[in-house]
Amino acid sequence: METPLDIIDRLGARWPKGFDLSLGRIRRLLGALGNPERRLPPVFHVAGTNGKGSTVAFLRAILEAEGFRVHADTSPHLVRYNERFRLADGPGMSSFVDDDAFADALARTEKANGDEAITLFELLTAAGFLLFAERPADALLLEVGLGGRFDSTNVVDHPAVSVITSISLDHQAYLGDTVEKIAFEKAGIVKAGAPVVLSPNPDGIVAVVERVAAEVGAGSLMIGGQDWTAFEEHGRLVFQDIDGLLDLPRPRLPGGHQILNAGAAIAAVRAAGFRVGHDAFERGMERVEWPARLQRLTAGAIVDAAPEGSEIWLDGGHNPGAGEVIASAMADLEERVARPLVLVAGMLATKDPVGFFEAFAGLARRVYTVPIRGSDAAREPQALAAEARGAGVTAMATAGVTAALSHLRDTWSGPAPRILICGSLYLAGEVLADNGTPPA
């Protein structure tokens, strides 16, 4: 029997792996499959530039803590395609789709599509909808792949709630060259009659979402900083909206930006009408997991390659907005426990490296730039190092993460450094695989 990767490799060789934003192809394919998108459990549809995946992680942790059966669709994967599709196993339990079920859904999708032109992401989306429609659950957490308005996930006509997280510049070639244009594309997931939760964003972005919500006749619009607030106080997370105040443990995910992602998730649970008790919100904050988002690596081959006593952190953020929040988190760590910061970075050619690295100017001692294995879209390390230097950071190109850590180990003197491996989720997946700690 073919494995999921066998089928995906064949499909990827035949159909483009890039983006071709349209809903016509996915609607045609879903029709041939019997329209599984009409048989989904209540959908939490999540769009945004940064924070989508973390918000989904908080949603799953909260809902499962209350005992709900939860499916989740996220992208991209880190190590295996199976990570994109998490299926409910029972009350409060879920796991990545197994190979047999995944291969069956992919084979049925491939057969239904026939020779029609389509993208690989659309095929994966359709296979996911088959999986979600055919196994009972109380909720589906559906992360947008790119944009919103023409993303292949945007065939759900009646979501339980539409969630829009932080918006900043990214994918400008597809979504527009201003944050307002990008906000309009993200707001394409807003639907008539469905409530909307918006994370705190600049006024221009808020205005765009308000306008779209009014035009489509959306349900209630809950705006972060106006209709709900989330902030840290005395080491706790405080959330407040019209229904009252929650005093919760600080989220397990590090970084001040996760306070707002947690807040968006809490607001979305309430807006969608799911009854969740205070204890479940508490357990959700304590149990939440989201690999490669300020994840600390404490053991494994990559850790062993670094200078003795080093801290190693991993984050897949890859745009200027992500750079700002990651740098802020590193600065917070520096205030608590001072260590020199070193970056090991690889990025795709479509990203803005200067905008990303500028956030680390004056904070990072040096940057090692590395290639991303298996990607023909990655920026060459020499070119990436030049961009980092242009952003005001000392940089040198190396042959890979292990080579960078070996050079650091051989040349470093002074206190053991704090090492941040960053710039790409694809690089993060490579590191987790090499370290022997893939997502579970």
Short mmCIF file of N, CA and C in Angstrom, two decimals, residues 91-210:
data_model
loop_
_atom_site.label_atom_id
_atom_site.label_comp_id
_atom_site.label_asym_id
_atom_site.label_seq_id
_atom_site.Cartn_x
_atom_site.Cartn_y
_atom_site.Cartn_z
N PRO A 91 -13.29 12.10 24.08
CA PRO A 91 -13.43 13.33 24.86
C PRO A 91 -12.08 13.82 25.38
N GLY A 92 -11.70 15.03 24.98
CA GLY A 92 -10.46 15.63 25.48
C GLY A 92 -9.19 15.02 24.92
N MET A 93 -9.28 14.21 23.85
CA MET A 93 -8.10 13.53 23.33
C MET A 93 -8.05 13.65 21.81
N SER A 94 -6.84 13.82 21.26
CA SER A 94 -6.67 13.87 19.81
C SER A 94 -5.25 13.46 19.48
N SER A 95 -5.03 13.10 18.21
CA SER A 95 -3.69 12.72 17.76
C SER A 95 -3.59 12.97 16.26
N PHE A 96 -2.35 13.02 15.76
CA PHE A 96 -2.15 13.20 14.33
C PHE A 96 -2.77 12.02 13.57
N VAL A 97 -3.27 12.30 12.37
CA VAL A 97 -3.87 11.26 11.55
C VAL A 97 -2.85 10.15 11.30
N ASP A 98 -3.30 8.90 11.36
CA ASP A 98 -2.38 7.79 11.09
C ASP A 98 -2.21 7.60 9.59
N ASP A 99 -1.18 6.86 9.21
CA ASP A 99 -0.83 6.72 7.80
C ASP A 99 -1.93 6.09 6.98
N ASP A 100 -2.61 5.07 7.53
CA ASP A 100 -3.62 4.37 6.74
C ASP A 100 -4.79 5.29 6.40
N ALA A 101 -5.31 6.01 7.40
CA ALA A 101 -6.44 6.91 7.16
C ALA A 101 -6.03 8.06 6.24
N PHE A 102 -4.84 8.55 6.42
CA PHE A 102 -4.35 9.67 5.61
C PHE A 102 -4.19 9.23 4.15
N ALA A 103 -3.56 8.08 3.95
CA ALA A 103 -3.36 7.59 2.58
C ALA A 103 -4.69 7.33 1.88
N ASP A 104 -5.66 6.80 2.62
CA ASP A 104 -6.98 6.54 2.03
C ASP A 104 -7.64 7.85 1.60
N ALA A 105 -7.59 8.88 2.45
CA ALA A 105 -8.20 10.16 2.10
C ALA A 105 -7.49 10.80 0.91
N LEU A 106 -6.18 10.70 0.87
CA LEU A 106 -5.43 11.25 -0.26
C LEU A 106 -5.75 10.52 -1.56
N ALA A 107 -5.84 9.18 -1.50
CA ALA A 107 -6.13 8.41 -2.70
C ALA A 107 -7.51 8.73 -3.24
N ARG A 108 -8.49 8.87 -2.36
CA ARG A 108 -9.84 9.22 -2.79
C ARG A 108 -9.88 10.62 -3.39
N THR A 109 -9.11 11.53 -2.80
CA THR A 109 -9.05 12.90 -3.32
C THR A 109 -8.40 12.93 -4.70
N GLU A 110 -7.30 12.20 -4.84
CA GLU A 110 -6.63 12.14 -6.14
C GLU A 110 -7.55 11.57 -7.21
N LYS A 111 -8.28 10.51 -6.89
CA LYS A 111 -9.19 9.89 -7.86
C LYS A 111 -10.31 10.86 -8.24
N ALA A 112 -10.87 11.55 -7.24
CA ALA A 112 -11.97 12.47 -7.52
C ALA A 112 -11.52 13.64 -8.37
N ASN A 113 -10.28 14.06 -8.21
CA ASN A 113 -9.78 15.21 -8.98
C ASN A 113 -9.49 14.85 -10.43
N GLY A 114 -9.10 13.61 -10.67
CA GLY A 114 -8.80 13.20 -12.04
C GLY A 114 -7.66 14.01 -12.63
N ASP A 115 -7.86 14.50 -13.83
CA ASP A 115 -6.81 15.25 -14.54
C ASP A 115 -6.99 16.76 -14.46
N GLU A 116 -7.90 17.21 -13.60
CA GLU A 116 -8.16 18.64 -13.51
C GLU A 116 -6.99 19.37 -12.84
N ALA A 117 -6.69 20.57 -13.30
CA ALA A 117 -5.62 21.37 -12.71
C ALA A 117 -5.97 21.77 -11.29
N ILE A 118 -4.99 21.71 -10.41
CA ILE A 118 -5.22 22.02 -8.99
C ILE A 118 -3.86 22.20 -8.32
N THR A 119 -3.83 22.76 -7.11
CA THR A 119 -2.57 22.87 -6.37
C THR A 119 -2.52 21.79 -5.29
N LEU A 120 -1.30 21.52 -4.84
CA LEU A 120 -1.12 20.50 -3.79
C LEU A 120 -1.85 20.91 -2.51
N PHE A 121 -1.79 22.19 -2.16
CA PHE A 121 -2.46 22.62 -0.93
C PHE A 121 -3.97 22.38 -1.01
N GLU A 122 -4.55 22.61 -2.17
CA GLU A 122 -5.99 22.36 -2.33
C GLU A 122 -6.31 20.87 -2.18
N LEU A 123 -5.46 20.02 -2.73
CA LEU A 123 -5.66 18.58 -2.58
C LEU A 123 -5.58 18.17 -1.11
N LEU A 124 -4.60 18.73 -0.40
CA LEU A 124 -4.47 18.42 1.03
C LEU A 124 -5.67 18.94 1.82
N THR A 125 -6.13 20.13 1.48
CA THR A 125 -7.31 20.68 2.17
C THR A 125 -8.52 19.78 1.98
N ALA A 126 -8.74 19.32 0.76
CA ALA A 126 -9.88 18.45 0.49
C ALA A 126 -9.75 17.13 1.23
N ALA A 127 -8.55 16.55 1.25
CA ALA A 127 -8.35 15.31 2.00
C ALA A 127 -8.63 15.52 3.48
N GLY A 128 -8.21 16.67 4.00
CA GLY A 128 -8.49 16.97 5.40
C GLY A 128 -9.97 17.06 5.68
N PHE A 129 -10.73 17.70 4.79
CA PHE A 129 -12.17 17.81 4.99
C PHE A 129 -12.83 16.43 5.00
N LEU A 130 -12.34 15.51 4.17
CA LEU A 130 -12.85 14.14 4.23
C LEU A 130 -12.61 13.53 5.61
N LEU A 131 -11.40 13.67 6.10
CA LEU A 131 -11.07 13.11 7.42
C LEU A 131 -11.94 13.71 8.51
N PHE A 132 -12.12 15.03 8.48
CA PHE A 132 -12.88 15.70 9.53
C PHE A 132 -14.37 15.38 9.46
N ALA A 133 -14.89 15.22 8.24
CA ALA A 133 -16.32 14.98 8.09
C ALA A 133 -16.71 13.56 8.48
N GLU A 134 -15.76 12.63 8.43
CA GLU A 134 -16.09 11.22 8.62
C GLU A 134 -15.76 10.70 10.01
N ARG A 135 -15.27 11.58 10.90
CA ARG A 135 -15.05 11.18 12.28
C ARG A 135 -15.74 12.20 13.19
N PRO A 136 -16.58 11.75 14.12
CA PRO A 136 -17.34 12.70 14.95
C PRO A 136 -16.42 13.58 15.80
N ALA A 137 -16.84 14.81 15.97
CA ALA A 137 -16.13 15.75 16.84
C ALA A 137 -17.08 16.87 17.22
N ASP A 138 -16.70 17.62 18.24
CA ASP A 138 -17.50 18.76 18.69
C ASP A 138 -17.05 20.06 18.06
N ALA A 139 -15.81 20.10 17.54
CA ALA A 139 -15.29 21.34 16.96
C ALA A 139 -14.17 21.01 15.99
N LEU A 140 -14.03 21.85 14.97
CA LEU A 140 -12.90 21.80 14.05
C LEU A 140 -12.19 23.14 14.11
N LEU A 141 -10.91 23.11 14.40
CA LEU A 141 -10.07 24.30 14.41
C LEU A 141 -9.37 24.36 13.07
N LEU A 142 -9.72 25.35 12.25
CA LEU A 142 -9.31 25.40 10.85
C LEU A 142 -8.45 26.63 10.62
N GLU A 143 -7.15 26.42 10.41
CA GLU A 143 -6.22 27.52 10.18
C GLU A 143 -6.13 27.83 8.70
N VAL A 144 -6.25 29.09 8.36
CA VAL A 144 -6.08 29.54 6.98
C VAL A 144 -4.64 29.31 6.54
N GLY A 145 -4.46 28.91 5.27
CA GLY A 145 -3.12 28.73 4.76
C GLY A 145 -2.47 30.05 4.36
N LEU A 146 -3.14 30.82 3.50
CA LEU A 146 -2.61 32.10 3.01
C LEU A 146 -3.76 33.05 2.76
N GLY A 147 -3.68 34.22 3.37
CA GLY A 147 -4.73 35.23 3.16
C GLY A 147 -6.00 34.85 3.89
N GLY A 148 -7.05 34.62 3.13
CA GLY A 148 -8.34 34.29 3.72
C GLY A 148 -9.41 34.25 2.66
N ARG A 149 -9.55 35.34 1.94
CA ARG A 149 -10.65 35.48 0.99
C ARG A 149 -10.64 34.37 -0.06
N PHE A 150 -9.49 34.06 -0.62
CA PHE A 150 -9.38 33.04 -1.65
C PHE A 150 -8.58 31.82 -1.19
N ASP A 151 -8.36 31.70 0.10
CA ASP A 151 -7.68 30.51 0.61
C ASP A 151 -8.61 29.31 0.49
N SER A 152 -8.05 28.13 0.23
CA SER A 152 -8.89 26.97 -0.04
C SER A 152 -9.69 26.51 1.18
N THR A 153 -9.32 26.97 2.38
CA THR A 153 -10.15 26.65 3.54
C THR A 153 -11.43 27.48 3.58
N ASN A 154 -11.51 28.53 2.76
CA ASN A 154 -12.62 29.48 2.88
C ASN A 154 -13.86 29.04 2.10
N VAL A 155 -14.20 27.77 2.23
CA VAL A 155 -15.42 27.23 1.64
C VAL A 155 -16.44 26.90 2.72
N VAL A 156 -16.11 27.21 3.95
CA VAL A 156 -17.02 27.00 5.08
C VAL A 156 -17.94 28.21 5.18
N ASP A 157 -19.22 28.01 4.90
CA ASP A 157 -20.15 29.14 4.82
C ASP A 157 -20.68 29.60 6.17
N HIS A 158 -20.68 28.71 7.17
CA HIS A 158 -21.30 29.05 8.46
C HIS A 158 -20.39 28.64 9.61
N PRO A 159 -19.25 29.32 9.79
CA PRO A 159 -18.37 28.98 10.92
C PRO A 159 -19.02 29.32 12.25
N ALA A 160 -18.60 28.63 13.28
CA ALA A 160 -19.06 28.99 14.63
C ALA A 160 -18.50 30.34 15.03
N VAL A 161 -17.29 30.65 14.56
CA VAL A 161 -16.66 31.93 14.82
C VAL A 161 -15.52 32.12 13.83
N SER A 162 -15.31 33.35 13.40
CA SER A 162 -14.15 33.70 12.59
C SER A 162 -13.18 34.47 13.47
N VAL A 163 -11.92 34.05 13.46
CA VAL A 163 -10.91 34.67 14.32
C VAL A 163 -9.81 35.26 13.43
N ILE A 164 -9.46 36.51 13.68
CA ILE A 164 -8.38 37.17 12.94
C ILE A 164 -7.35 37.65 13.95
N THR A 165 -6.13 37.14 13.82
CA THR A 165 -5.07 37.46 14.77
C THR A 165 -4.29 38.68 14.27
N SER A 166 -3.08 38.85 14.75
CA SER A 166 -2.24 40.00 14.40
C SER A 166 -1.97 40.04 12.90
N ILE A 167 -2.04 41.23 12.32
CA ILE A 167 -1.83 41.41 10.88
C ILE A 167 -0.64 42.35 10.66
N SER A 168 0.26 41.90 9.79
CA SER A 168 1.40 42.72 9.40
C SER A 168 1.79 42.35 7.98
N LEU A 169 2.86 42.93 7.46
CA LEU A 169 3.28 42.67 6.08
C LEU A 169 3.87 41.27 5.94
N ASP A 170 3.35 40.52 4.99
CA ASP A 170 3.88 39.21 4.62
C ASP A 170 3.12 38.76 3.37
N HIS A 171 3.77 38.00 2.52
CA HIS A 171 3.15 37.52 1.27
C HIS A 171 2.58 38.67 0.44
N GLN A 172 3.33 39.78 0.36
CA GLN A 172 2.81 40.95 -0.33
C GLN A 172 2.50 40.69 -1.81
N ALA A 173 3.23 39.75 -2.41
CA ALA A 173 3.01 39.46 -3.83
C ALA A 173 1.61 38.91 -4.08
N TYR A 174 1.02 38.28 -3.06
CA TYR A 174 -0.30 37.68 -3.19
C TYR A 174 -1.40 38.51 -2.53
N LEU A 175 -1.06 39.21 -1.44
CA LEU A 175 -2.09 39.81 -0.60
C LEU A 175 -2.14 41.33 -0.65
N GLY A 176 -1.13 41.97 -1.25
CA GLY A 176 -1.13 43.42 -1.29
C GLY A 176 0.05 44.00 -0.53
N ASP A 177 0.38 45.27 -0.85
CA ASP A 177 1.60 45.86 -0.31
C ASP A 177 1.37 46.80 0.86
N THR A 178 0.17 46.80 1.43
CA THR A 178 -0.10 47.56 2.65
C THR A 178 -0.83 46.66 3.63
N VAL A 179 -0.74 47.00 4.90
CA VAL A 179 -1.41 46.18 5.90
C VAL A 179 -2.93 46.26 5.74
N GLU A 180 -3.43 47.37 5.22
CA GLU A 180 -4.87 47.48 5.01
C GLU A 180 -5.34 46.53 3.92
N LYS A 181 -4.57 46.42 2.84
CA LYS A 181 -4.92 45.47 1.78
C LYS A 181 -4.86 44.04 2.30
N ILE A 182 -3.83 43.75 3.09
CA ILE A 182 -3.71 42.40 3.66
C ILE A 182 -4.86 42.13 4.61
N ALA A 183 -5.25 43.13 5.41
CA ALA A 183 -6.38 42.96 6.32
C ALA A 183 -7.66 42.64 5.56
N PHE A 184 -7.85 43.26 4.41
CA PHE A 184 -9.03 42.98 3.61
C PHE A 184 -9.05 41.52 3.17
N GLU A 185 -7.90 40.99 2.77
CA GLU A 185 -7.84 39.59 2.37
C GLU A 185 -8.10 38.67 3.56
N LYS A 186 -7.52 38.97 4.70
CA LYS A 186 -7.75 38.15 5.90
C LYS A 186 -9.22 38.19 6.31
N ALA A 187 -9.83 39.36 6.19
CA ALA A 187 -11.23 39.51 6.60
C ALA A 187 -12.18 38.78 5.66
N GLY A 188 -11.68 38.19 4.60
CA GLY A 188 -12.52 37.40 3.71
C GLY A 188 -13.13 36.17 4.36
N ILE A 189 -12.62 35.78 5.54
CA ILE A 189 -13.22 34.63 6.24
C ILE A 189 -14.46 35.02 7.04
N VAL A 190 -14.72 36.32 7.16
CA VAL A 190 -15.89 36.79 7.91
C VAL A 190 -17.16 36.41 7.12
N LYS A 191 -18.14 35.83 7.82
CA LYS A 191 -19.35 35.33 7.16
C LYS A 191 -20.62 35.92 7.78
N ALA A 192 -21.66 35.94 6.99
CA ALA A 192 -22.95 36.47 7.46
C ALA A 192 -23.43 35.70 8.67
N GLY A 193 -23.80 36.43 9.71
CA GLY A 193 -24.38 35.84 10.90
C GLY A 193 -23.40 35.23 11.86
N ALA A 194 -22.13 35.07 11.47
CA ALA A 194 -21.14 34.42 12.34
C ALA A 194 -20.39 35.47 13.16
N PRO A 195 -20.17 35.21 14.45
CA PRO A 195 -19.40 36.15 15.27
C PRO A 195 -17.95 36.22 14.81
N VAL A 196 -17.31 37.34 15.10
CA VAL A 196 -15.93 37.58 14.71
C VAL A 196 -15.14 38.02 15.93
N VAL A 197 -13.94 37.47 16.09
CA VAL A 197 -13.01 37.90 17.13
C VAL A 197 -11.76 38.43 16.45
N LEU A 198 -11.38 39.65 16.78
CA LEU A 198 -10.20 40.29 16.20
C LEU A 198 -9.20 40.58 17.31
N SER A 199 -7.95 40.14 17.11
CA SER A 199 -6.89 40.47 18.06
C SER A 199 -6.58 41.96 18.01
N PRO A 200 -5.92 42.50 19.04
CA PRO A 200 -5.53 43.90 18.99
C PRO A 200 -4.68 44.19 17.75
N ASN A 201 -5.05 45.21 17.01
CA ASN A 201 -4.36 45.60 15.78
C ASN A 201 -4.43 47.11 15.65
N PRO A 202 -3.59 47.71 14.81
CA PRO A 202 -3.67 49.15 14.58
C PRO A 202 -5.04 49.59 14.06
N ASP A 203 -5.37 50.85 14.25
CA ASP A 203 -6.70 51.35 13.93
C ASP A 203 -7.08 51.12 12.47
N GLY A 204 -6.11 51.28 11.55
CA GLY A 204 -6.43 51.09 10.14
C GLY A 204 -6.88 49.69 9.82
N ILE A 205 -6.28 48.71 10.47
CA ILE A 205 -6.67 47.31 10.28
C ILE A 205 -8.04 47.07 10.89
N VAL A 206 -8.26 47.59 12.09
CA VAL A 206 -9.56 47.44 12.75
C VAL A 206 -10.66 48.00 11.87
N ALA A 207 -10.42 49.16 11.26
CA ALA A 207 -11.42 49.80 10.41
C ALA A 207 -11.77 48.92 9.22
N VAL A 208 -10.79 48.27 8.63
CA VAL A 208 -11.04 47.39 7.49
C VAL A 208 -11.93 46.22 7.91
N VAL A 209 -11.60 45.59 9.03
CA VAL A 209 -12.39 44.44 9.48
C VAL A 209 -13.80 44.87 9.87
N GLU A 210 -13.92 46.03 10.50
CA GLU A 210 -15.26 46.54 10.84
C GLU A 210 -16.09 46.74 9.58
#
